[in-house]
Amino acid sequence: MTFRTALMAPLVFACLPALADWQVNNDSIVAFQTTKNINKVESHQFKHVYGSVNSSGAAMINIDLTSVETGIEIRNSRMKSMLFDTDKFATAVLQAKIPDSVMTSLEQGQPTRFTLSGSLSLHGKRVPVSTEVLATPAADDSMVVSSLAPILVNAADFGLEGGIEALRNVASLASISQVVPVEFTLILNPE
């Protein structure tokens, strides 16, 4: 029995990251791109992202919409008030479940690719979302989860068309795209 236990110990420790609860690190990034006047693409991000993933793979990621950073302060302010309406809807929430097969197969230093499915709650609406991600556990039991393809957020799904139109008018633009690609790199630290 002791010999068998000794043989199994490395396997148990190799899977320890899969058995942990994690908190989203402040260095995590949620970024998005906007397109205006048909071909002018600009990159933006949210500076505050927080949340957790529990040992069963249930993830809740909160995106502080008041932390939007576009590189232009007046545009940050307009996005908060005219688009996101942060006085009423200050946070977007991504809820998802990492598949059990992934949770039990995570190994330190070994990237694992899988489909992450869940829902995005934004502006009082909840919409199903899905994307390919890459999860890489590190030696310190942290994990990095990065989107391999963007989540395409359609303004109409969340009732944001009026906000986009208001932004277009105030900036005297010919157009602003109604579909926005959103990508993320989440750094998860063990609790």
Coordinates of C-alpha atoms in Angstrom, one line a residue:
M1 CA 0.0 0.0 0.0
T2 CA 2.8 2.4 0.9
F3 CA 4.6 1.8 -2.4
R4 CA 1.4 2.5 -4.4
T5 CA 0.7 5.7 -2.4
A6 CA 4.3 6.8 -3.2
L7 CA 3.7 6.2 -6.9
M8 CA 0.4 8.1 -6.9
A9 CA 1.7 11.2 -5.0
P10 CA 3.3 12.9 -8.0
L11 CA 0.1 12.5 -10.0
V12 CA -2.0 14.0 -7.2
F13 CA 0.4 17.0 -6.9
A14 CA 0.5 17.5 -10.7
C15 CA -3.2 18.0 -10.7
L16 CA -3.3 20.3 -7.7
P17 CA -4.1 23.4 -9.8
A18 CA -7.3 21.6 -11.0
L19 CA -8.4 21.2 -7.4
A20 CA -8.0 24.8 -6.3
D21 CA -10.2 27.8 -6.0
W22 CA -8.8 30.9 -7.8
Q23 CA -9.2 34.6 -7.6
V24 CA -8.8 36.9 -10.7
N25 CA -5.6 38.8 -10.4
N26 CA -5.7 42.6 -10.9
D27 CA -3.3 42.3 -13.9
S28 CA -6.0 40.5 -15.9
I29 CA -7.0 42.2 -19.1
V30 CA -10.4 42.5 -20.9
A31 CA -9.9 44.3 -24.1
F32 CA -12.2 45.3 -27.0
Q33 CA -12.0 47.0 -30.4
T34 CA -14.3 49.6 -31.9
T35 CA -14.6 50.5 -35.6
K36 CA -15.6 53.9 -36.6
N37 CA -16.1 55.5 -40.1
I38 CA -15.9 52.0 -41.6
N39 CA -12.1 51.4 -41.4
K40 CA -10.8 53.2 -38.3
V41 CA -10.1 50.5 -35.6
E42 CA -9.2 51.4 -32.0
S43 CA -8.3 49.2 -29.1
H44 CA -9.6 49.8 -25.6
Q45 CA -9.7 47.9 -22.3
F46 CA -11.2 47.7 -18.8
K47 CA -8.7 48.4 -16.1
H48 CA -10.6 46.6 -13.3
V49 CA -11.6 43.0 -13.6
Y50 CA -12.3 40.7 -10.7
G51 CA -13.9 37.4 -9.9
S52 CA -13.3 33.8 -9.1
V53 CA -13.2 30.3 -10.4
N54 CA -14.1 27.6 -7.9
S55 CA -12.7 24.0 -7.7
S56 CA -15.6 22.7 -9.7
G57 CA -14.9 25.1 -12.6
A58 CA -17.7 27.6 -12.1
A59 CA -16.4 31.0 -13.1
M60 CA -17.8 34.4 -12.4
I61 CA -15.8 37.3 -13.9
N62 CA -16.9 40.9 -13.1
I63 CA -15.9 43.7 -15.5
D64 CA -16.0 47.2 -13.9
L65 CA -17.5 49.3 -16.8
T66 CA -16.5 52.5 -15.0
S67 CA -12.8 51.5 -15.5
V68 CA -13.1 51.7 -19.3
E69 CA -9.9 53.1 -20.8
T70 CA -9.8 54.3 -24.4
G71 CA -6.8 56.6 -24.2
I72 CA -9.0 59.7 -24.4
E73 CA -10.6 61.0 -21.1
I74 CA -13.7 62.6 -22.8
R75 CA -14.4 59.4 -24.7
N76 CA -14.1 57.4 -21.4
S77 CA -16.6 59.7 -19.8
R78 CA -19.0 59.5 -22.8
M79 CA -18.8 55.7 -23.0
K80 CA -19.6 55.4 -19.3
S81 CA -22.6 57.8 -19.4
M82 CA -24.0 57.4 -23.0
L83 CA -23.2 53.8 -23.8
F84 CA -22.9 51.7 -20.7
D85 CA -25.1 53.9 -18.4
T86 CA -22.8 53.1 -15.5
D87 CA -25.0 54.9 -13.0
K88 CA -27.4 51.9 -13.5
F89 CA -25.2 49.2 -14.9
A90 CA -21.7 49.6 -13.5
T91 CA -20.7 45.9 -14.0
A92 CA -20.7 43.4 -16.8
V93 CA -20.6 39.7 -15.6
L94 CA -19.3 36.7 -17.5
Q95 CA -20.5 33.4 -16.0
A96 CA -19.1 30.2 -17.4
K97 CA -18.2 26.6 -16.5
I98 CA -14.9 25.1 -17.3
P99 CA -15.7 21.5 -18.4
D100 CA -15.0 18.8 -15.8
S101 CA -12.8 17.0 -18.3
V102 CA -10.5 20.1 -18.4
M103 CA -10.6 20.6 -14.6
T104 CA -9.3 17.1 -14.0
S105 CA -6.7 17.1 -16.8
L106 CA -4.9 20.4 -16.0
E107 CA -1.2 19.9 -15.5
Q108 CA 1.5 22.4 -14.6
G109 CA 3.0 24.0 -17.6
Q110 CA 0.8 22.2 -20.1
P111 CA -1.6 24.4 -22.1
T112 CA -5.1 23.0 -22.5
R113 CA -7.4 24.3 -25.2
F114 CA -11.1 24.1 -24.8
T115 CA -14.4 25.8 -25.5
L116 CA -15.6 28.1 -22.7
S117 CA -19.4 28.5 -22.8
G118 CA -21.5 30.6 -20.5
S119 CA -23.4 33.9 -20.5
L120 CA -22.6 37.6 -20.5
S121 CA -24.8 40.0 -18.5
L122 CA -24.5 43.6 -19.7
H123 CA -26.9 46.5 -19.5
G124 CA -29.7 44.5 -17.9
K125 CA -29.6 41.7 -20.5
R126 CA -28.1 38.2 -20.3
V127 CA -26.9 36.5 -23.5
P128 CA -25.2 33.2 -24.2
V129 CA -21.5 33.4 -25.2
S130 CA -18.8 31.0 -26.2
T131 CA -15.2 31.1 -27.2
E132 CA -12.1 29.0 -27.6
V133 CA -9.6 29.5 -24.7
L134 CA -6.2 28.3 -23.7
A135 CA -5.6 27.6 -20.0
T136 CA -2.0 27.2 -18.7
P137 CA -1.3 26.3 -15.1
A138 CA 1.9 27.6 -13.7
A139 CA 4.4 26.3 -11.1
D140 CA 3.0 28.6 -8.4
D141 CA -0.5 27.0 -8.9
S142 CA -1.7 30.1 -10.7
M143 CA -3.3 29.8 -14.1
V144 CA -3.5 32.0 -17.2
V145 CA -6.7 31.7 -19.3
S146 CA -6.7 33.5 -22.6
S147 CA -9.3 33.8 -25.3
L148 CA -8.1 32.4 -28.7
A149 CA -10.9 34.0 -30.6
P150 CA -12.9 37.1 -29.6
I151 CA -16.4 37.0 -28.2
L152 CA -18.4 39.1 -30.7
V153 CA -20.7 41.4 -28.7
N154 CA -23.6 42.6 -30.7
A155 CA -25.0 45.9 -29.4
A156 CA -28.6 45.0 -30.3
D157 CA -28.4 41.9 -28.0
F158 CA -27.9 44.2 -25.0
G159 CA -30.0 47.2 -26.0
L160 CA -27.0 49.4 -26.6
E161 CA -27.9 50.6 -30.1
G162 CA -29.2 54.0 -28.8
G163 CA -25.9 54.5 -26.9
I164 CA -23.8 53.8 -29.9
E165 CA -26.0 56.2 -32.0
A166 CA -25.6 58.9 -29.3
L167 CA -21.8 58.5 -29.3
R168 CA -21.8 58.6 -33.1
N169 CA -23.8 61.9 -33.1
V170 CA -21.8 63.6 -30.4
A171 CA -18.5 62.8 -32.1
S172 CA -19.9 63.6 -35.6
L173 CA -18.9 60.3 -37.0
A174 CA -20.3 58.6 -40.1
S175 CA -20.6 55.2 -38.4
I176 CA -19.6 53.1 -35.4
S177 CA -19.8 49.3 -35.7
Q178 CA -22.6 47.6 -33.8
V179 CA -20.5 44.5 -33.2
V180 CA -17.4 44.6 -31.0
P181 CA -14.8 41.9 -30.6
V182 CA -13.9 41.3 -26.9
E183 CA -10.8 39.4 -25.9
F184 CA -9.3 38.5 -22.5
T185 CA -6.3 37.3 -20.6
L186 CA -7.2 36.3 -17.1
I187 CA -4.5 35.6 -14.4
L188 CA -6.0 33.3 -11.7
N189 CA -4.2 33.1 -8.4
P190 CA -5.0 30.3 -5.9
E191 CA -6.9 31.3 -2.8

